[in-house]
Amino acid sequence: MQIIYFGRLAEVARCGEEETSLPEGIRNTAELRGWLNQRFDTGEFASERVRIAIDDQLAARDRPLADARKIALLPPVGGG
Amino acid sequence: MLEIGDQAIDERDALSAIRDASRNAGAVVSFTGCVRHEDGEVAALYLQDYSPLTETGIDDAMREAQRRWSLAAIVVRHRTGWIGTGEVIVFVAAAAAHRRDAFAAVDFLMDTLKTDAIFWKKERLASGEERWIEPRREDHAARARWAANA
């Protein structure tokens, strides 16, 4: 599975993207947030302001991950 | 018409594009956003996008503008990558039969781009330090005005 970290989250994860498999027990986006916080020793991924996209679609908070191939972590956005 | 890319935005070309797409429009309004140097404090700005979500989100905003006002054409060009001070980050133009629709559409699109468009911005300061920046409170307040009169 591909995990992409955008914006400042790339600095938290110390990489822009990685290929990895999720450990057993990480079945939805809420559990993914907890796992990432633990891995990177941070609380950043728990924030409601960090959104998650699965296979290029913004995901609901507890969306299952069973069929996911690409997960993107999105900190607050803004253009212009 | 939406274009996102790391090449310099040519304002004249962008204006020609909207004029060509709206030959019978009575009004064309455009906005050009440039990188501020903040009295020499900022050296450059970096814009990261996430294709295809960035395009989809801006397309939705352009459709919403078409729904709210009577428009002949919209052009949005947005830069990504490293951008020097004074260079163009964004160009937005709307063409309409009458000027008020065109002014309102450009104002709405810019307020929406500022808070909703899927980009991440990093400033490089003159000191060499780099920091990620997020929309300001004023940007969210400006965006909220449109929710109130949907």
mmCIF file with all atom_site columns, C-alpha atoms in Angstrom:
data_model
loop_
_atom_site.group_PDB
_atom_site.id
_atom_site.type_symbol
_atom_site.label_atom_id
_atom_site.label_alt_id
_atom_site.label_comp_id
_atom_site.label_asym_id
_atom_site.label_entity_id
_atom_site.label_seq_id
_atom_site.pdbx_PDB_ins_code
_atom_site.Cartn_x
_atom_site.Cartn_y
_atom_site.Cartn_z
_atom_site.occupancy
_atom_site.B_iso_or_equiv
_atom_site.pdbx_formal_charge
_atom_site.auth_seq_id
_atom_site.auth_comp_id
_atom_site.auth_asym_id
_atom_site.auth_atom_id
_atom_site.pdbx_PDB_model_num
ATOM 1   C CA . MET A 1 1   ? 0.000   0.000  0.000   1.00 0.00 ? 1   MET A CA 1
ATOM 2   C CA . GLN A 1 2   ? 1.170   3.502  -0.822  1.00 0.00 ? 2   GLN A CA 1
ATOM 3   C CA . ILE A 1 3   ? 0.934   6.170  1.886   1.00 0.00 ? 3   ILE A CA 1
ATOM 4   C CA . ILE A 1 4   ? 1.474   9.812  0.876   1.00 0.00 ? 4   ILE A CA 1
ATOM 5   C CA . TYR A 1 5   ? 2.145   12.622 3.346   1.00 0.00 ? 5   TYR A CA 1
ATOM 6   C CA . PHE A 1 6   ? 1.389   16.113 2.062   1.00 0.00 ? 6   PHE A CA 1
ATOM 7   C CA . GLY A 1 7   ? 2.610   19.492 3.266   1.00 0.00 ? 7   GLY A CA 1
ATOM 8   C CA . ARG A 1 8   ? 4.099   19.623 6.733   1.00 0.00 ? 8   ARG A CA 1
ATOM 9   C CA . LEU A 1 9   ? 3.071   16.001 7.407   1.00 0.00 ? 9   LEU A CA 1
ATOM 10  C CA . ALA A 1 10  ? 5.946   14.914 5.155   1.00 0.00 ? 10  ALA A CA 1
ATOM 11  C CA . GLU A 1 11  ? 8.249   16.417 7.772   1.00 0.00 ? 11  GLU A CA 1
ATOM 12  C CA . VAL A 1 12  ? 6.416   14.624 10.591  1.00 0.00 ? 12  VAL A CA 1
ATOM 13  C CA . ALA A 1 13  ? 6.703   11.294 8.725   1.00 0.00 ? 13  ALA A CA 1
ATOM 14  C CA . ARG A 1 14  ? 10.218  12.154 7.493   1.00 0.00 ? 14  ARG A CA 1
ATOM 15  C CA . CYS A 1 15  ? 9.202   11.135 3.950   1.00 0.00 ? 15  CYS A CA 1
ATOM 16  C CA . GLY A 1 16  ? 6.777   12.278 1.248   1.00 0.00 ? 16  GLY A CA 1
ATOM 17  C CA . GLU A 1 17  ? 5.558   8.787  0.558   1.00 0.00 ? 17  GLU A CA 1
ATOM 18  C CA . GLU A 1 18  ? 6.199   5.154  1.374   1.00 0.00 ? 18  GLU A CA 1
ATOM 19  C CA . GLU A 1 19  ? 5.179   1.658  0.370   1.00 0.00 ? 19  GLU A CA 1
ATOM 20  C CA . THR A 1 20  ? 4.118   -0.312 3.406   1.00 0.00 ? 20  THR A CA 1
ATOM 21  C CA . SER A 1 21  ? 1.571   -2.815 4.657   1.00 0.00 ? 21  SER A CA 1
ATOM 22  C CA . LEU A 1 22  ? -0.752  -1.956 7.468   1.00 0.00 ? 22  LEU A CA 1
ATOM 23  C CA . PRO A 1 23  ? -0.406  -4.078 10.592  1.00 0.00 ? 23  PRO A CA 1
ATOM 24  C CA . GLU A 1 24  ? -3.301  -6.364 11.483  1.00 0.00 ? 24  GLU A CA 1
ATOM 25  C CA . GLY A 1 25  ? -5.921  -4.551 13.478  1.00 0.00 ? 25  GLY A CA 1
ATOM 26  C CA . ILE A 1 26  ? -5.707  -1.302 11.484  1.00 0.00 ? 26  ILE A CA 1
ATOM 27  C CA . ARG A 1 27  ? -9.055  -1.611 9.745   1.00 0.00 ? 27  ARG A CA 1
ATOM 28  C CA . ASN A 1 28  ? -10.339 1.951  9.333   1.00 0.00 ? 28  ASN A CA 1
ATOM 29  C CA . THR A 1 29  ? -9.181  5.540  9.132   1.00 0.00 ? 29  THR A CA 1
ATOM 30  C CA . ALA A 1 30  ? -9.608  6.140  12.874  1.00 0.00 ? 30  ALA A CA 1
ATOM 31  C CA . GLU A 1 31  ? -7.277  3.222  13.653  1.00 0.00 ? 31  GLU A CA 1
ATOM 32  C CA . LEU A 1 32  ? -4.874  4.406  10.963  1.00 0.00 ? 32  LEU A CA 1
ATOM 33  C CA . ARG A 1 33  ? -4.613  7.798  12.674  1.00 0.00 ? 33  ARG A CA 1
ATOM 34  C CA . GLY A 1 34  ? -3.746  6.139  15.966  1.00 0.00 ? 34  GLY A CA 1
ATOM 35  C CA . TRP A 1 35  ? -1.148  3.905  14.329  1.00 0.00 ? 35  TRP A CA 1
ATOM 36  C CA . LEU A 1 36  ? 0.545   6.831  12.541  1.00 0.00 ? 36  LEU A CA 1
ATOM 37  C CA . ASN A 1 37  ? 0.654   8.856  15.759  1.00 0.00 ? 37  ASN A CA 1
ATOM 38  C CA . GLN A 1 38  ? 2.357   5.958  17.513  1.00 0.00 ? 38  GLN A CA 1
ATOM 39  C CA . ARG A 1 39  ? 4.805   5.318  14.660  1.00 0.00 ? 39  ARG A CA 1
ATOM 40  C CA . PHE A 1 40  ? 5.904   8.929  14.378  1.00 0.00 ? 40  PHE A CA 1
ATOM 41  C CA . ASP A 1 41  ? 5.578   9.797  18.058  1.00 0.00 ? 41  ASP A CA 1
ATOM 42  C CA . THR A 1 42  ? 3.158   12.642 17.422  1.00 0.00 ? 42  THR A CA 1
ATOM 43  C CA . GLY A 1 43  ? -0.462  13.675 17.952  1.00 0.00 ? 43  GLY A CA 1
ATOM 44  C CA . GLU A 1 44  ? -0.724  15.358 14.529  1.00 0.00 ? 44  GLU A CA 1
ATOM 45  C CA . PHE A 1 45  ? -2.692  12.598 12.824  1.00 0.00 ? 45  PHE A CA 1
ATOM 46  C CA . ALA A 1 46  ? -5.509  12.692 15.401  1.00 0.00 ? 46  ALA A CA 1
ATOM 47  C CA . SER A 1 47  ? -6.457  16.242 14.415  1.00 0.00 ? 47  SER A CA 1
ATOM 48  C CA . GLU A 1 48  ? -9.817  16.665 12.681  1.00 0.00 ? 48  GLU A CA 1
ATOM 49  C CA . ARG A 1 49  ? -8.006  19.198 10.512  1.00 0.00 ? 49  ARG A CA 1
ATOM 50  C CA . VAL A 1 50  ? -5.953  16.408 8.956   1.00 0.00 ? 50  VAL A CA 1
ATOM 51  C CA . ARG A 1 51  ? -8.106  14.798 6.272   1.00 0.00 ? 51  ARG A CA 1
ATOM 52  C CA . ILE A 1 52  ? -7.573  11.407 4.690   1.00 0.00 ? 52  ILE A CA 1
ATOM 53  C CA . ALA A 1 53  ? -8.029  10.506 1.038   1.00 0.00 ? 53  ALA A CA 1
ATOM 54  C CA . ILE A 1 54  ? -8.319  6.895  -0.030  1.00 0.00 ? 54  ILE A CA 1
ATOM 55  C CA . ASP A 1 55  ? -7.618  6.073  -3.663  1.00 0.00 ? 55  ASP A CA 1
ATOM 56  C CA . ASP A 1 56  ? -7.910  9.787  -4.499  1.00 0.00 ? 56  ASP A CA 1
ATOM 57  C CA . GLN A 1 57  ? -11.276 10.299 -2.751  1.00 0.00 ? 57  GLN A CA 1
ATOM 58  C CA . LEU A 1 58  ? -11.735 12.192 0.505   1.00 0.00 ? 58  LEU A CA 1
ATOM 59  C CA . ALA A 1 59  ? -12.774 9.664  3.143   1.00 0.00 ? 59  ALA A CA 1
ATOM 60  C CA . ALA A 1 60  ? -15.200 9.755  6.049   1.00 0.00 ? 60  ALA A CA 1
ATOM 61  C CA . ARG A 1 61  ? -13.748 9.472  9.541   1.00 0.00 ? 61  ARG A CA 1
ATOM 62  C CA . ASP A 1 62  ? -14.247 5.745  10.107  1.00 0.00 ? 62  ASP A CA 1
ATOM 63  C CA . ARG A 1 63  ? -14.009 4.512  6.553   1.00 0.00 ? 63  ARG A CA 1
ATOM 64  C CA . PRO A 1 64  ? -12.801 0.898  6.260   1.00 0.00 ? 64  PRO A CA 1
ATOM 65  C CA . LEU A 1 65  ? -9.375  0.393  4.657   1.00 0.00 ? 65  LEU A CA 1
ATOM 66  C CA . ALA A 1 66  ? -9.769  -3.193 3.422   1.00 0.00 ? 66  ALA A CA 1
ATOM 67  C CA . ASP A 1 67  ? -9.812  -2.305 -0.289  1.00 0.00 ? 67  ASP A CA 1
ATOM 68  C CA . ALA A 1 68  ? -7.477  0.721  -0.127  1.00 0.00 ? 68  ALA A CA 1
ATOM 69  C CA . ARG A 1 69  ? -4.392  0.888  -2.366  1.00 0.00 ? 69  ARG A CA 1
ATOM 70  C CA . LYS A 1 70  ? -3.374  4.496  -1.814  1.00 0.00 ? 70  LYS A CA 1
ATOM 71  C CA . ILE A 1 71  ? -3.823  6.541  1.346   1.00 0.00 ? 71  ILE A CA 1
ATOM 72  C CA . ALA A 1 72  ? -3.059  10.265 1.459   1.00 0.00 ? 72  ALA A CA 1
ATOM 73  C CA . LEU A 1 73  ? -2.770  12.379 4.607   1.00 0.00 ? 73  LEU A CA 1
ATOM 74  C CA . LEU A 1 74  ? -3.841  15.982 4.020   1.00 0.00 ? 74  LEU A CA 1
ATOM 75  C CA . PRO A 1 75  ? -3.092  18.805 6.465   1.00 0.00 ? 75  PRO A CA 1
ATOM 76  C CA . PRO A 1 76  ? -5.130  22.046 6.135   1.00 0.00 ? 76  PRO A CA 1
ATOM 77  C CA . VAL A 1 77  ? -5.122  23.315 2.543   1.00 0.00 ? 77  VAL A CA 1
ATOM 78  C CA . GLY A 1 78  ? -5.141  26.708 0.860   1.00 0.00 ? 78  GLY A CA 1
ATOM 79  C CA . GLY A 1 79  ? -4.200  28.126 -2.516  1.00 0.00 ? 79  GLY A CA 1
ATOM 80  C CA . GLY A 1 80  ? -4.116  31.510 -4.205  1.00 0.00 ? 80  GLY A CA 1
ATOM 81  C CA . MET B 2 1   ? -10.843 26.428 -18.262 1.00 0.00 ? 1   MET B CA 1
ATOM 82  C CA . LEU B 2 2   ? -8.447  25.300 -15.564 1.00 0.00 ? 2   LEU B CA 1
ATOM 83  C CA . GLU B 2 3   ? -4.682  24.945 -15.805 1.00 0.00 ? 3   GLU B CA 1
ATOM 84  C CA . ILE B 2 4   ? -2.358  23.954 -12.958 1.00 0.00 ? 4   ILE B CA 1
ATOM 85  C CA . GLY B 2 5   ? 1.374   23.701 -13.494 1.00 0.00 ? 5   GLY B CA 1
ATOM 86  C CA . ASP B 2 6   ? 4.888   24.706 -12.546 1.00 0.00 ? 6   ASP B CA 1
ATOM 87  C CA . GLN B 2 7   ? 5.494   27.016 -15.521 1.00 0.00 ? 7   GLN B CA 1
ATOM 88  C CA . ALA B 2 8   ? 5.215   30.812 -15.216 1.00 0.00 ? 8   ALA B CA 1
ATOM 89  C CA . ILE B 2 9   ? 1.693   32.148 -15.746 1.00 0.00 ? 9   ILE B CA 1
ATOM 90  C CA . ASP B 2 10  ? 1.474   34.470 -18.745 1.00 0.00 ? 10  ASP B CA 1
ATOM 91  C CA . GLU B 2 11  ? -1.251  36.999 -17.876 1.00 0.00 ? 11  GLU B CA 1
ATOM 92  C CA . ARG B 2 12  ? -1.607  38.264 -21.432 1.00 0.00 ? 12  ARG B CA 1
ATOM 93  C CA . ASP B 2 13  ? -2.092  34.747 -22.728 1.00 0.00 ? 13  ASP B CA 1
ATOM 94  C CA . ALA B 2 14  ? -4.629  34.029 -19.956 1.00 0.00 ? 14  ALA B CA 1
ATOM 95  C CA . LEU B 2 15  ? -6.568  37.214 -20.783 1.00 0.00 ? 15  LEU B CA 1
ATOM 96  C CA . SER B 2 16  ? -6.562  36.294 -24.472 1.00 0.00 ? 16  SER B CA 1
ATOM 97  C CA . ALA B 2 17  ? -7.922  32.867 -23.539 1.00 0.00 ? 17  ALA B CA 1
ATOM 98  C CA . ILE B 2 18  ? -10.935 34.290 -21.723 1.00 0.00 ? 18  ILE B CA 1
ATOM 99  C CA . ARG B 2 19  ? -11.572 36.903 -24.430 1.00 0.00 ? 19  ARG B CA 1
ATOM 100 C CA . ASP B 2 20  ? -11.486 34.175 -27.090 1.00 0.00 ? 20  ASP B CA 1
ATOM 101 C CA . ALA B 2 21  ? -13.888 32.029 -25.061 1.00 0.00 ? 21  ALA B CA 1
ATOM 102 C CA . SER B 2 22  ? -16.393 34.858 -24.561 1.00 0.00 ? 22  SER B CA 1
ATOM 103 C CA . ARG B 2 23  ? -16.502 37.010 -27.685 1.00 0.00 ? 23  ARG B CA 1
ATOM 104 C CA . ASN B 2 24  ? -19.964 38.446 -26.962 1.00 0.00 ? 24  ASN B CA 1
ATOM 105 C CA . ALA B 2 25  ? -19.465 39.139 -23.250 1.00 0.00 ? 25  ALA B CA 1
ATOM 106 C CA . GLY B 2 26  ? -19.847 42.744 -22.160 1.00 0.00 ? 26  GLY B CA 1
ATOM 107 C CA . ALA B 2 27  ? -17.545 42.362 -19.169 1.00 0.00 ? 27  ALA B CA 1
ATOM 108 C CA . VAL B 2 28  ? -14.299 40.561 -18.365 1.00 0.00 ? 28  VAL B CA 1
ATOM 109 C CA . VAL B 2 29  ? -12.907 40.805 -14.826 1.00 0.00 ? 29  VAL B CA 1
ATOM 110 C CA . SER B 2 30  ? -9.551  39.313 -13.870 1.00 0.00 ? 30  SER B CA 1
ATOM 111 C CA . PHE B 2 31  ? -7.509  38.931 -10.713 1.00 0.00 ? 31  PHE B CA 1
ATOM 112 C CA . THR B 2 32  ? -3.780  38.262 -10.587 1.00 0.00 ? 32  THR B CA 1
ATOM 113 C CA . GLY B 2 33  ? -2.233  37.079 -7.325  1.00 0.00 ? 33  GLY B CA 1
ATOM 114 C CA . CYS B 2 34  ? 1.533   37.488 -6.869  1.00 0.00 ? 34  CYS B CA 1
ATOM 115 C CA . VAL B 2 35  ? 4.015   36.369 -4.213  1.00 0.00 ? 35  VAL B CA 1
ATOM 116 C CA . ARG B 2 36  ? 4.432   39.178 -1.661  1.00 0.00 ? 36  ARG B CA 1
ATOM 117 C CA . HIS B 2 37  ? 7.943   39.855 -0.428  1.00 0.00 ? 37  HIS B CA 1
ATOM 118 C CA . GLU B 2 38  ? 6.690   41.137 2.952   1.00 0.00 ? 38  GLU B CA 1
ATOM 119 C CA . ASP B 2 39  ? 9.331   43.890 3.179   1.00 0.00 ? 39  ASP B CA 1
ATOM 120 C CA . GLY B 2 40  ? 12.091  41.555 2.120   1.00 0.00 ? 40  GLY B CA 1
ATOM 121 C CA . GLU B 2 41  ? 11.259  38.887 4.718   1.00 0.00 ? 41  GLU B CA 1
ATOM 122 C CA . VAL B 2 42  ? 10.049  36.322 2.163   1.00 0.00 ? 42  VAL B CA 1
ATOM 123 C CA . ALA B 2 43  ? 12.351  35.002 -0.580  1.00 0.00 ? 43  ALA B CA 1
ATOM 124 C CA . ALA B 2 44  ? 10.067  32.474 -2.293  1.00 0.00 ? 44  ALA B CA 1
ATOM 125 C CA . LEU B 2 45  ? 6.910   30.414 -1.969  1.00 0.00 ? 45  LEU B CA 1
ATOM 126 C CA . TYR B 2 46  ? 6.462   26.693 -2.680  1.00 0.00 ? 46  TYR B CA 1
ATOM 127 C CA . LEU B 2 47  ? 3.084   25.293 -3.736  1.00 0.00 ? 47  LEU B CA 1
ATOM 128 C CA . GLN B 2 48  ? 2.386   21.572 -3.611  1.00 0.00 ? 48  GLN B CA 1
ATOM 129 C CA . ASP B 2 49  ? -0.747  20.114 -5.237  1.00 0.00 ? 49  ASP B CA 1
ATOM 130 C CA . TYR B 2 50  ? -2.432  16.710 -5.188  1.00 0.00 ? 50  TYR B CA 1
ATOM 131 C CA . SER B 2 51  ? -3.638  15.706 -8.613  1.00 0.00 ? 51  SER B CA 1
ATOM 132 C CA . PRO B 2 52  ? -6.447  14.788 -9.330  1.00 0.00 ? 52  PRO B CA 1
ATOM 133 C CA . LEU B 2 53  ? -8.074  16.111 -6.119  1.00 0.00 ? 53  LEU B CA 1
ATOM 134 C CA . THR B 2 54  ? -6.796  19.655 -6.688  1.00 0.00 ? 54  THR B CA 1
ATOM 135 C CA . GLU B 2 55  ? -8.354  19.787 -10.165 1.00 0.00 ? 55  GLU B CA 1
ATOM 136 C CA . THR B 2 56  ? -11.637 18.210 -9.024  1.00 0.00 ? 56  THR B CA 1
ATOM 137 C CA . GLY B 2 57  ? -11.997 20.689 -6.166  1.00 0.00 ? 57  GLY B CA 1
ATOM 138 C CA . ILE B 2 58  ? -11.366 23.760 -8.340  1.00 0.00 ? 58  ILE B CA 1
ATOM 139 C CA . ASP B 2 59  ? -13.658 22.391 -11.065 1.00 0.00 ? 59  ASP B CA 1
ATOM 140 C CA . ASP B 2 60  ? -16.416 22.132 -8.431  1.00 0.00 ? 60  ASP B CA 1
ATOM 141 C CA . ALA B 2 61  ? -15.848 25.772 -7.403  1.00 0.00 ? 61  ALA B CA 1
ATOM 142 C CA . MET B 2 62  ? -15.985 26.868 -11.053 1.00 0.00 ? 62  MET B CA 1
ATOM 143 C CA . ARG B 2 63  ? -19.264 24.984 -11.518 1.00 0.00 ? 63  ARG B CA 1
ATOM 144 C CA . GLU B 2 64  ? -20.639 26.619 -8.370  1.00 0.00 ? 64  GLU B CA 1
ATOM 145 C CA . ALA B 2 65  ? -19.714 30.060 -9.788  1.00 0.00 ? 65  ALA B CA 1
ATOM 146 C CA . GLN B 2 66  ? -21.514 29.166 -13.044 1.00 0.00 ? 66  GLN B CA 1
ATOM 147 C CA . ARG B 2 67  ? -24.563 28.167 -10.985 1.00 0.00 ? 67  ARG B CA 1
ATOM 148 C CA . ARG B 2 68  ? -24.626 31.396 -8.967  1.00 0.00 ? 68  ARG B CA 1
ATOM 149 C CA . TRP B 2 69  ? -23.998 33.912 -11.730 1.00 0.00 ? 69  TRP B CA 1
ATOM 150 C CA . SER B 2 70  ? -24.655 34.198 -15.414 1.00 0.00 ? 70  SER B CA 1
ATOM 151 C CA . LEU B 2 71  ? -21.169 33.694 -16.876 1.00 0.00 ? 71  LEU B CA 1
ATOM 152 C CA . ALA B 2 72  ? -19.892 33.278 -20.402 1.00 0.00 ? 72  ALA B CA 1
ATOM 153 C CA . ALA B 2 73  ? -16.513 31.822 -19.369 1.00 0.00 ? 73  ALA B CA 1
ATOM 154 C CA . ILE B 2 74  ? -14.131 31.286 -16.456 1.00 0.00 ? 74  ILE B CA 1
ATOM 155 C CA . VAL B 2 75  ? -10.352 30.914 -16.605 1.00 0.00 ? 75  VAL B CA 1
ATOM 156 C CA . VAL B 2 76  ? -8.315  29.740 -13.608 1.00 0.00 ? 76  VAL B CA 1
ATOM 157 C CA . ARG B 2 77  ? -4.550  29.252 -13.837 1.00 0.00 ? 77  ARG B CA 1
ATOM 158 C CA . HIS B 2 78  ? -2.650  28.198 -10.728 1.00 0.00 ? 78  HIS B CA 1
ATOM 159 C CA . ARG B 2 79  ? 1.072   27.806 -10.306 1.00 0.00 ? 79  ARG B CA 1
ATOM 160 C CA . THR B 2 80  ? 2.842   25.017 -8.369  1.00 0.00 ? 80  THR B CA 1
ATOM 161 C CA . GLY B 2 81  ? 6.461   24.458 -7.336  1.00 0.00 ? 81  GLY B CA 1
ATOM 162 C CA . TRP B 2 82  ? 8.867   27.186 -6.225  1.00 0.00 ? 82  TRP B CA 1
ATOM 163 C CA . ILE B 2 83  ? 7.709   30.712 -7.097  1.00 0.00 ? 83  ILE B CA 1
ATOM 164 C CA . GLY B 2 84  ? 9.828   33.828 -6.646  1.00 0.00 ? 84  GLY B CA 1
ATOM 165 C CA . THR B 2 85  ? 8.576   37.061 -5.087  1.00 0.00 ? 85  THR B CA 1
ATOM 166 C CA . GLY B 2 86  ? 6.674   39.210 -7.544  1.00 0.00 ? 86  GLY B CA 1
ATOM 167 C CA . GLU B 2 87  ? 5.807   36.220 -9.718  1.00 0.00 ? 87  GLU B CA 1
ATOM 168 C CA . VAL B 2 88  ? 2.213   35.203 -10.418 1.00 0.00 ? 88  VAL B CA 1
ATOM 169 C CA . ILE B 2 89  ? 0.735   32.405 -8.263  1.00 0.00 ? 89  ILE B CA 1
ATOM 170 C CA . VAL B 2 90  ? -2.813  32.559 -9.527  1.00 0.00 ? 90  VAL B CA 1
ATOM 171 C CA . PHE B 2 91  ? -4.863  34.128 -12.305 1.00 0.00 ? 91  PHE B CA 1
ATOM 172 C CA . VAL B 2 92  ? -8.678  34.070 -12.191 1.00 0.00 ? 92  VAL B CA 1
ATOM 173 C CA . ALA B 2 93  ? -10.959 35.669 -14.767 1.00 0.00 ? 93  ALA B CA 1
ATOM 174 C CA . ALA B 2 94  ? -14.673 35.609 -15.440 1.00 0.00 ? 94  ALA B CA 1
ATOM 175 C CA . ALA B 2 95  ? -16.591 36.899 -18.450 1.00 0.00 ? 95  ALA B CA 1
ATOM 176 C CA . ALA B 2 96  ? -20.269 37.834 -18.324 1.00 0.00 ? 96  ALA B CA 1
ATOM 177 C CA . ALA B 2 97  ? -22.851 39.963 -20.080 1.00 0.00 ? 97  ALA B CA 1
ATOM 178 C CA . HIS B 2 98  ? -22.715 42.453 -17.193 1.00 0.00 ? 98  HIS B CA 1
ATOM 179 C CA . ARG B 2 99  ? -19.870 43.470 -14.907 1.00 0.00 ? 99  ARG B CA 1
ATOM 180 C CA . ARG B 2 100 ? -21.454 42.655 -11.523 1.00 0.00 ? 100 ARG B CA 1
ATOM 181 C CA . ASP B 2 101 ? -21.693 38.943 -12.298 1.00 0.00 ? 101 ASP B CA 1
ATOM 182 C CA . ALA B 2 102 ? -18.062 38.896 -13.437 1.00 0.00 ? 102 ALA B CA 1
ATOM 183 C CA . PHE B 2 103 ? -16.801 40.802 -10.368 1.00 0.00 ? 103 PHE B CA 1
ATOM 184 C CA . ALA B 2 104 ? -18.768 38.582 -7.976  1.00 0.00 ? 104 ALA B CA 1
ATOM 185 C CA . ALA B 2 105 ? -17.618 35.361 -9.643  1.00 0.00 ? 105 ALA B CA 1
ATOM 186 C CA . VAL B 2 106 ? -13.926 36.303 -9.439  1.00 0.00 ? 106 VAL B CA 1
ATOM 187 C CA . ASP B 2 107 ? -14.311 37.407 -5.807  1.00 0.00 ? 107 ASP B CA 1
ATOM 188 C CA . PHE B 2 108 ? -16.072 34.120 -4.938  1.00 0.00 ? 108 PHE B CA 1
ATOM 189 C CA . LEU B 2 109 ? -13.506 31.996 -6.778  1.00 0.00 ? 109 LEU B CA 1
ATOM 190 C CA . MET B 2 110 ? -10.564 33.687 -5.049  1.00 0.00 ? 110 MET B CA 1
ATOM 191 C CA . ASP B 2 111 ? -12.134 33.341 -1.587  1.00 0.00 ? 111 ASP B CA 1
ATOM 192 C CA . THR B 2 112 ? -12.812 29.677 -2.322  1.00 0.00 ? 112 THR B CA 1
ATOM 193 C CA . LEU B 2 113 ? -9.314  29.018 -3.700  1.00 0.00 ? 113 LEU B CA 1
ATOM 194 C CA . LYS B 2 114 ? -7.738  30.580 -0.599  1.00 0.00 ? 114 LYS B CA 1
ATOM 195 C CA . THR B 2 115 ? -9.343  28.145 1.855   1.00 0.00 ? 115 THR B CA 1
ATOM 196 C CA . ASP B 2 116 ? -10.644 25.135 -0.096  1.00 0.00 ? 116 ASP B CA 1
ATOM 197 C CA . ALA B 2 117 ? -8.263  24.495 -2.991  1.00 0.00 ? 117 ALA B CA 1
ATOM 198 C CA . ILE B 2 118 ? -6.030  21.505 -2.337  1.00 0.00 ? 118 ILE B CA 1
ATOM 199 C CA . PHE B 2 119 ? -2.606  23.112 -2.201  1.00 0.00 ? 119 PHE B CA 1
ATOM 200 C CA . TRP B 2 120 ? -0.002  23.327 0.529   1.00 0.00 ? 120 TRP B CA 1
ATOM 201 C CA . LYS B 2 121 ? 2.178   26.418 0.807   1.00 0.00 ? 121 LYS B CA 1
ATOM 202 C CA . LYS B 2 122 ? 5.645   26.778 2.192   1.00 0.00 ? 122 LYS B CA 1
ATOM 203 C CA . GLU B 2 123 ? 7.513   30.063 2.590   1.00 0.00 ? 123 GLU B CA 1
ATOM 204 C CA . ARG B 2 124 ? 11.257  30.361 2.279   1.00 0.00 ? 124 ARG B CA 1
ATOM 205 C CA . LEU B 2 125 ? 12.380  33.332 4.316   1.00 0.00 ? 125 LEU B CA 1
ATOM 206 C CA . ALA B 2 126 ? 15.285  35.566 3.404   1.00 0.00 ? 126 ALA B CA 1
ATOM 207 C CA . SER B 2 127 ? 17.124  33.957 6.334   1.00 0.00 ? 127 SER B CA 1
ATOM 208 C CA . GLY B 2 128 ? 16.893  30.583 4.550   1.00 0.00 ? 128 GLY B CA 1
ATOM 209 C CA . GLU B 2 129 ? 14.390  29.182 7.062   1.00 0.00 ? 129 GLU B CA 1
ATOM 210 C CA . GLU B 2 130 ? 11.353  27.413 5.551   1.00 0.00 ? 130 GLU B CA 1
ATOM 211 C CA . ARG B 2 131 ? 7.890   27.166 7.101   1.00 0.00 ? 131 ARG B CA 1
ATOM 212 C CA . TRP B 2 132 ? 4.525   25.743 6.029   1.00 0.00 ? 132 TRP B CA 1
ATOM 213 C CA . ILE B 2 133 ? 1.697   28.277 6.092   1.00 0.00 ? 133 ILE B CA 1
ATOM 214 C CA . GLU B 2 134 ? -2.063  27.864 6.367   1.00 0.00 ? 134 GLU B CA 1
ATOM 215 C CA . PRO B 2 135 ? -4.984  30.129 5.442   1.00 0.00 ? 135 PRO B CA 1
ATOM 216 C CA . ARG B 2 136 ? -5.443  33.046 7.865   1.00 0.00 ? 136 ARG B CA 1
ATOM 217 C CA . ARG B 2 137 ? -8.564  33.759 9.901   1.00 0.00 ? 137 ARG B CA 1
ATOM 218 C CA . GLU B 2 138 ? -9.456  36.559 7.439   1.00 0.00 ? 138 GLU B CA 1
ATOM 219 C CA . ASP B 2 139 ? -9.364  34.034 4.589   1.00 0.00 ? 139 ASP B CA 1
ATOM 220 C CA . HIS B 2 140 ? -11.886 31.795 6.373   1.00 0.00 ? 140 HIS B CA 1
ATOM 221 C CA . ALA B 2 141 ? -14.080 34.811 7.201   1.00 0.00 ? 141 ALA B CA 1
ATOM 222 C CA . ALA B 2 142 ? -14.003 35.861 3.548   1.00 0.00 ? 142 ALA B CA 1
ATOM 223 C CA . ARG B 2 143 ? -14.969 32.335 2.461   1.00 0.00 ? 143 ARG B CA 1
ATOM 224 C CA . ALA B 2 144 ? -17.818 32.200 5.008   1.00 0.00 ? 144 ALA B CA 1
ATOM 225 C CA . ARG B 2 145 ? -19.502 35.261 3.461   1.00 0.00 ? 145 ARG B CA 1
ATOM 226 C CA . TRP B 2 146 ? -20.464 33.119 0.458   1.00 0.00 ? 146 TRP B CA 1
ATOM 227 C CA . ALA B 2 147 ? -22.005 30.344 2.544   1.00 0.00 ? 147 ALA B CA 1
ATOM 228 C CA . ALA B 2 148 ? -24.352 32.933 4.041   1.00 0.00 ? 148 ALA B CA 1
ATOM 229 C CA . ASN B 2 149 ? -25.742 33.910 0.641   1.00 0.00 ? 149 ASN B CA 1
ATOM 230 C CA . ALA B 2 150 ? -25.641 30.653 -1.303  1.00 0.00 ? 150 ALA B CA 1
#
